[in-house]
Coordinates of C-alpha atoms in Angstrom, one line a residue:
M1 CA -35.0 -8.9 -204.3
S2 CA -31.3 -7.7 -204.4
E3 CA -30.3 -4.2 -203.4
P4 CA -30.0 -1.7 -206.2
V5 CA -26.6 -0.2 -207.2
T6 CA -26.1 3.1 -208.9
L7 CA -24.1 3.3 -212.1
T8 CA -22.7 6.5 -213.7
F9 CA -22.3 6.5 -217.5
P10 CA -20.0 8.4 -219.9
D11 CA -22.6 11.3 -220.4
G12 CA -22.8 11.8 -216.6
R13 CA -26.2 10.3 -216.2
S14 CA -26.7 7.9 -213.3
L15 CA -29.2 5.0 -213.2
P16 CA -30.1 2.5 -210.4
V17 CA -30.0 -1.2 -211.4
E18 CA -30.4 -4.3 -209.4
S19 CA -27.2 -5.8 -208.0
G20 CA -26.1 -8.7 -210.2
T21 CA -27.4 -7.1 -213.4
P22 CA -25.1 -8.0 -216.4
A23 CA -23.1 -5.1 -217.7
E24 CA -24.7 -5.3 -221.1
D25 CA -28.2 -5.0 -219.6
A26 CA -27.1 -2.0 -217.6
L27 CA -25.7 -0.4 -220.7
R28 CA -28.8 -1.1 -222.7
A29 CA -30.9 0.6 -220.0
W30 CA -28.7 3.7 -220.5
E31 CA -28.2 3.8 -224.3
P32 CA -30.1 1.0 -226.2
G33 CA -29.3 2.4 -229.7
H34 CA -25.7 1.3 -229.9
A35 CA -25.8 -2.1 -228.2
G36 CA -24.8 -3.9 -231.4
E37 CA -21.4 -2.2 -231.4
W38 CA -20.3 -3.2 -227.9
L39 CA -17.6 -5.8 -227.4
A40 CA -17.0 -5.4 -223.7
A41 CA -17.3 -2.7 -220.9
L42 CA -15.2 -0.6 -218.5
L43 CA -16.2 -0.7 -214.9
D44 CA -14.3 2.0 -213.0
G45 CA -11.7 1.9 -215.7
R46 CA -11.3 -1.9 -215.6
P47 CA -12.2 -3.9 -218.7
I48 CA -14.9 -6.6 -218.0
D49 CA -17.1 -8.9 -220.1
L50 CA -20.5 -7.7 -221.1
R51 CA -22.0 -10.7 -219.3
R52 CA -20.2 -9.9 -216.0
P53 CA -22.7 -9.2 -213.2
I54 CA -22.4 -5.7 -211.6
E55 CA -22.3 -6.1 -207.9
S56 CA -21.5 -2.6 -206.7
S57 CA -22.0 1.1 -207.7
G58 CA -19.4 2.7 -210.0
H59 CA -18.7 4.2 -213.4
L60 CA -19.7 2.0 -216.4
A61 CA -18.8 2.6 -220.1
P62 CA -19.1 0.5 -223.2
L63 CA -16.1 -0.6 -225.3
S64 CA -16.4 -0.9 -229.1
F65 CA -13.8 -1.6 -231.8
A66 CA -13.3 2.1 -232.1
D67 CA -11.7 2.0 -228.7
R68 CA -8.1 0.8 -228.3
A69 CA -9.1 -1.4 -225.4
G70 CA -12.0 -2.8 -227.4
R71 CA -9.7 -3.6 -230.3
E72 CA -7.2 -5.4 -228.0
I73 CA -10.1 -7.5 -226.5
L74 CA -11.3 -8.5 -230.0
Q75 CA -7.7 -9.4 -231.1
H76 CA -7.3 -11.5 -227.9
S77 CA -10.5 -13.3 -228.5
A78 CA -9.5 -14.0 -232.1
A79 CA -6.3 -15.5 -230.7
H80 CA -8.4 -17.9 -228.6
L81 CA -10.4 -18.8 -231.7
V82 CA -7.3 -19.7 -233.5
A83 CA -6.0 -21.8 -230.6
K84 CA -9.2 -23.7 -230.3
A85 CA -9.2 -24.3 -234.1
L86 CA -5.6 -25.6 -234.1
V87 CA -6.1 -27.9 -231.1
E88 CA -9.1 -29.4 -233.0
A89 CA -6.9 -29.8 -236.1
V90 CA -3.8 -31.0 -234.2
P91 CA -4.9 -32.5 -230.9
E92 CA -1.4 -32.9 -229.5
A93 CA -0.6 -29.2 -229.8
L94 CA 0.0 -27.4 -226.5
P95 CA -1.1 -23.8 -226.5
T96 CA 1.3 -21.5 -224.6
V97 CA 0.4 -17.7 -224.9
G98 CA -1.6 -15.7 -227.3
P99 CA -1.7 -11.9 -226.7
P100 CA -2.9 -9.0 -228.8
T101 CA -0.3 -6.9 -230.5
D102 CA -0.3 -3.5 -232.3
E103 CA -0.6 -5.4 -235.6
G104 CA -3.2 -7.9 -234.5
F105 CA -2.3 -11.0 -232.4
F106 CA -0.3 -14.2 -232.3
Y107 CA -0.5 -17.5 -230.5
D108 CA 2.4 -19.8 -229.8
F109 CA 2.2 -23.5 -229.7
D110 CA 4.4 -26.4 -228.6
V111 CA 3.7 -28.6 -231.6
R112 CA 5.5 -30.2 -234.6
P113 CA 6.3 -27.9 -237.5
L114 CA 3.1 -26.6 -239.0
T115 CA 2.3 -26.9 -242.7
P116 CA 0.0 -24.8 -245.0
E117 CA -2.4 -27.8 -244.9
D118 CA -2.6 -27.4 -241.1
L119 CA -3.6 -23.8 -241.5
D120 CA -6.3 -24.7 -244.1
R121 CA -7.8 -27.0 -241.4
V122 CA -7.5 -24.3 -238.8
R123 CA -9.4 -21.9 -241.1
A124 CA -12.1 -24.4 -241.7
N125 CA -12.5 -25.0 -237.9
M126 CA -12.6 -21.2 -237.3
R127 CA -15.4 -20.8 -239.8
K128 CA -17.4 -23.5 -238.0
S129 CA -16.9 -21.9 -234.6
V130 CA -17.9 -18.4 -235.9
A131 CA -21.0 -19.8 -237.5
A132 CA -22.0 -21.5 -234.3
R133 CA -21.6 -18.3 -232.3
E134 CA -20.0 -20.1 -229.3
A135 CA -20.1 -18.1 -226.2
F136 CA -16.9 -17.1 -224.2
V137 CA -17.9 -18.2 -220.7
R138 CA -15.7 -17.1 -217.8
H139 CA -15.1 -19.4 -214.9
E140 CA -13.4 -18.3 -211.7
V141 CA -11.8 -21.2 -209.9
T142 CA -9.4 -22.1 -207.1
R143 CA -5.7 -22.7 -208.0
A144 CA -6.2 -26.4 -207.3
E145 CA -9.1 -26.6 -209.7
A146 CA -7.1 -24.8 -212.4
E147 CA -4.1 -27.1 -211.8
R148 CA -6.4 -30.1 -212.4
R149 CA -8.0 -28.5 -215.4
F150 CA -4.6 -27.8 -217.2
A151 CA -2.6 -30.6 -215.7
T152 CA -1.4 -31.8 -219.1
N153 CA -0.1 -28.4 -220.2
P154 CA 3.1 -27.4 -218.4
Y155 CA 3.0 -23.9 -220.0
K156 CA -0.4 -23.1 -218.4
L157 CA 0.8 -24.4 -215.1
R158 CA 3.8 -22.1 -215.3
Y159 CA 1.6 -19.1 -216.0
L160 CA -0.7 -20.2 -213.2
R161 CA 2.2 -20.1 -210.8
D162 CA 2.9 -16.5 -212.0
I163 CA -0.5 -15.2 -210.9
P164 CA 0.0 -13.3 -207.6
P165 CA -1.6 -14.6 -204.5
G166 CA -5.0 -13.1 -203.9
E167 CA -5.6 -12.4 -207.6
P168 CA -8.6 -14.3 -209.1
V169 CA -7.8 -17.4 -211.2
S170 CA -10.0 -17.8 -214.2
Y171 CA -10.3 -19.6 -217.5
Y172 CA -12.6 -19.1 -220.4
A173 CA -14.5 -21.9 -222.1
T174 CA -15.5 -21.7 -225.7
G175 CA -17.5 -24.8 -226.8
D176 CA -15.7 -27.8 -225.3
W177 CA -12.3 -26.0 -225.3
A178 CA -10.9 -23.9 -222.4
D179 CA -7.9 -21.6 -221.9
L180 CA -6.4 -20.1 -218.7
C181 CA -7.1 -16.4 -219.1
R182 CA -8.0 -13.3 -217.1
G183 CA -10.1 -11.9 -220.0
P184 CA -12.2 -10.1 -220.8
H185 CA -13.5 -11.4 -224.2
V186 CA -16.1 -10.6 -226.7
P187 CA -19.5 -12.2 -226.0
D188 CA -19.2 -15.0 -228.6
T189 CA -17.3 -16.2 -231.6
G190 CA -19.8 -14.6 -234.0
W191 CA -17.9 -11.3 -233.3
L192 CA -14.8 -12.9 -234.9
A193 CA -16.0 -13.3 -238.5
G194 CA -13.3 -10.9 -239.7
T195 CA -10.4 -13.0 -238.3
H196 CA -7.6 -13.6 -240.8
L197 CA -4.4 -15.6 -240.5
L198 CA -1.3 -13.8 -241.7
G199 CA 1.1 -16.6 -241.5
F200 CA 3.1 -18.9 -239.2
S201 CA 6.8 -19.3 -238.2
A202 CA 9.1 -21.1 -235.8
I203 CA 10.2 -19.1 -232.8
T204 CA 12.4 -19.6 -229.7
P205 CA 11.3 -17.9 -226.5
E206 CA 13.6 -15.0 -225.6
G207 CA 15.8 -15.4 -222.7
R208 CA 15.4 -19.2 -222.5
E209 CA 18.5 -20.8 -224.0
G210 CA 17.9 -24.3 -225.1
A211 CA 14.1 -23.8 -224.9
T212 CA 11.8 -25.8 -227.1
T213 CA 11.1 -24.2 -230.5
L214 CA 7.5 -23.1 -230.7
Q215 CA 5.2 -22.6 -233.7
R216 CA 3.7 -19.1 -233.9
I217 CA 0.5 -18.3 -235.8
R218 CA 0.0 -14.6 -236.5
G219 CA -3.3 -13.0 -237.4
V220 CA -5.6 -10.0 -237.3
G221 CA -9.2 -9.7 -236.2
F222 CA -12.1 -7.4 -237.2
P223 CA -15.7 -7.5 -236.1
T224 CA -17.0 -7.9 -239.7
E225 CA -15.9 -9.5 -242.9
A226 CA -16.4 -6.1 -244.6
A227 CA -13.9 -4.5 -242.3
L228 CA -11.4 -7.3 -242.9
K229 CA -11.7 -6.9 -246.7
E230 CA -11.0 -3.2 -246.4
F231 CA -7.9 -3.9 -244.3
L232 CA -6.7 -6.5 -246.8
R233 CA -7.3 -4.0 -249.7
L234 CA -5.2 -1.3 -248.0
R235 CA -2.5 -3.8 -247.0
S236 CA -2.2 -5.0 -250.6
E237 CA -1.9 -1.4 -251.8
A238 CA 0.7 -0.7 -249.2
E239 CA 2.7 -3.7 -250.3
A240 CA 2.6 -2.5 -253.9
R241 CA 4.0 0.9 -252.8
D242 CA 6.6 -0.6 -250.4
H243 CA 9.7 1.6 -250.9
R244 CA 12.0 -1.4 -250.1
A245 CA 10.6 -3.3 -253.1
L246 CA 10.3 -0.3 -255.4
G247 CA 13.8 0.7 -254.6
Q248 CA 15.1 -2.6 -255.8
K249 CA 12.8 -2.8 -258.8
L250 CA 13.5 0.7 -260.0
E251 CA 17.2 0.4 -259.2
L252 CA 17.2 3.4 -256.8
F253 CA 19.1 1.8 -254.0
T254 CA 20.3 -1.5 -252.6
F255 CA 21.5 -2.9 -249.2
F256 CA 24.4 -5.0 -248.1
D257 CA 24.8 -7.2 -245.0
E258 CA 28.2 -5.6 -244.5
S259 CA 26.5 -2.2 -243.8
P260 CA 23.1 -3.0 -242.2
G261 CA 20.6 -0.1 -242.3
F262 CA 22.6 2.0 -244.7
P263 CA 21.4 2.2 -248.4
A264 CA 23.8 2.2 -251.3
I265 CA 22.2 4.8 -253.6
L266 CA 22.4 3.8 -257.3
P267 CA 22.5 6.2 -260.3
N268 CA 18.7 6.3 -260.7
G269 CA 18.4 7.0 -256.9
I270 CA 20.9 9.9 -257.2
V271 CA 18.6 11.5 -259.8
V272 CA 15.7 11.3 -257.4
F273 CA 17.9 12.5 -254.5
R274 CA 19.1 15.6 -256.4
E275 CA 15.6 16.4 -257.4
L276 CA 14.4 16.2 -253.8
E277 CA 17.3 18.4 -252.7
R278 CA 16.4 21.0 -255.3
F279 CA 12.8 21.0 -254.3
V280 CA 13.6 21.4 -250.6
R281 CA 16.2 24.1 -251.2
E282 CA 13.8 26.2 -253.3
H283 CA 11.2 26.1 -250.5
L284 CA 13.7 26.8 -247.7
A285 CA 15.0 29.8 -249.6
E286 CA 11.5 31.1 -250.1
A287 CA 11.0 30.8 -246.3
G288 CA 14.2 32.7 -245.5
Y289 CA 16.3 29.8 -244.3
G290 CA 20.1 29.8 -244.6
E291 CA 21.7 26.4 -245.4
I292 CA 24.4 25.1 -243.0
R293 CA 26.3 21.9 -242.5
T294 CA 27.6 20.8 -239.2
P295 CA 30.3 18.2 -238.3
L296 CA 29.3 14.6 -238.2
L297 CA 31.5 14.0 -235.1
W298 CA 31.2 15.9 -231.8
A299 CA 32.9 15.5 -228.5
Q300 CA 31.0 13.9 -225.6
S301 CA 30.9 17.3 -223.8
V302 CA 28.6 18.7 -226.5
Y303 CA 26.0 16.1 -225.9
E304 CA 26.3 16.5 -222.1
T305 CA 25.7 20.2 -222.4
S306 CA 22.7 19.7 -224.7
G307 CA 21.2 17.0 -222.4
H308 CA 21.2 14.3 -225.1
W309 CA 24.0 12.3 -223.6
A310 CA 22.0 11.1 -220.6
H311 CA 19.1 9.9 -222.9
Y312 CA 20.8 8.7 -226.1
Q313 CA 24.4 7.5 -225.4
D314 CA 23.4 3.8 -225.5
N315 CA 22.1 4.3 -229.1
M316 CA 25.0 6.4 -230.4
F317 CA 28.1 5.3 -232.4
L318 CA 31.1 6.3 -230.2
T319 CA 34.8 6.4 -230.8
V320 CA 37.8 7.4 -228.7
V321 CA 40.5 9.7 -230.2
D322 CA 43.5 10.9 -228.1
D323 CA 41.7 9.9 -224.9
R324 CA 38.6 11.9 -225.8
T325 CA 35.2 10.3 -226.5
F326 CA 33.4 11.4 -229.7
G327 CA 30.0 10.5 -231.0
W328 CA 28.5 10.5 -234.5
K329 CA 25.7 13.0 -234.3
P330 CA 22.2 11.5 -233.9
M331 CA 20.6 14.9 -234.4
N332 CA 21.5 18.3 -235.8
C333 CA 20.4 20.7 -233.0
P334 CA 23.6 20.7 -230.9
G335 CA 25.7 21.8 -233.9
S336 CA 23.2 24.4 -234.9
M337 CA 23.3 25.9 -231.3
L338 CA 27.1 26.0 -231.5
I339 CA 26.9 27.9 -234.8
F340 CA 24.5 30.4 -233.2
R341 CA 26.9 30.8 -230.2
S342 CA 30.0 31.2 -232.4
R343 CA 29.7 35.0 -232.4
A344 CA 27.7 37.8 -230.8
R345 CA 24.4 38.5 -232.4
S346 CA 21.9 41.4 -232.4
Y347 CA 18.2 41.0 -231.8
R348 CA 17.8 42.5 -235.3
E349 CA 19.0 39.1 -236.7
L350 CA 16.1 37.3 -235.0
P351 CA 14.4 35.1 -235.9
L352 CA 17.4 33.3 -237.3
R353 CA 16.5 30.4 -239.6
Y354 CA 19.0 27.7 -240.4
A355 CA 18.4 24.4 -242.2

């Protein structure tokens, strides 16, 4: 029998378990009531698979979709699901990289231009994989073994060379498909029923002039179809309220390529703008604020004194007049401070409210 190890859990309790016990079994011994919510685990702050054997004592905690790290793991697993489905639909496709993002995930492929029909086949393959609940199985291998395994994919070989010496080399197998990856992943594809493809586009890798154009598939993942439906409902409502679309539809403002980022406000927009001004002025007056206006252009010395120059100069619009550097103000506070400093003031004037 193997020697026991001691695990400490989020509530401070400690339990002895046999060395080699899977993380999920150890978590069930601690708190069996929420096992259906766990996607992965944290061992001493490091994400691991639920099936990973625990070999030494430490702090163990579950990860669910409510945790940022848990959401990233699920999105990453969803990216693998999409890659597997695309390779099944288009066998000549070469998967490159598929990370989680703040909005979901993407996966890039070296493949001919994709079509909507290709994505229909990908969706069908995804549904089959989810229904089969194919396990994500981790394999730690030598570099030589990984090179043989991914010999036909130059992108994976490049990523393999980037793995620092001494760091484990691993890949994950899902069904008969495998991807070079450090993980972790959700236990199986059944967790990915709420995966939705958002679209596809052609991209050129940044910083690689002359590089092959890749096809990027974007998507988002949820642990249940119900959670996905709620996301799509909220997304649809947000699109209906998109100020960019409403501004054009209601003739409030428009944009020109000749002045990117700056709206041209139309007559209907001016009506809204003036009404908002009136509303704000009423509330500022009620709160005892005096209205001021500060110059749009200030000398560099003002921003150096305020401390903004060191942090914001690269993002400021600068101009030189009579050998002096001026910047369009990116904020109001330096001008407000100069107004305050423009004359001696009594403590009886405080607090001084300007807007």
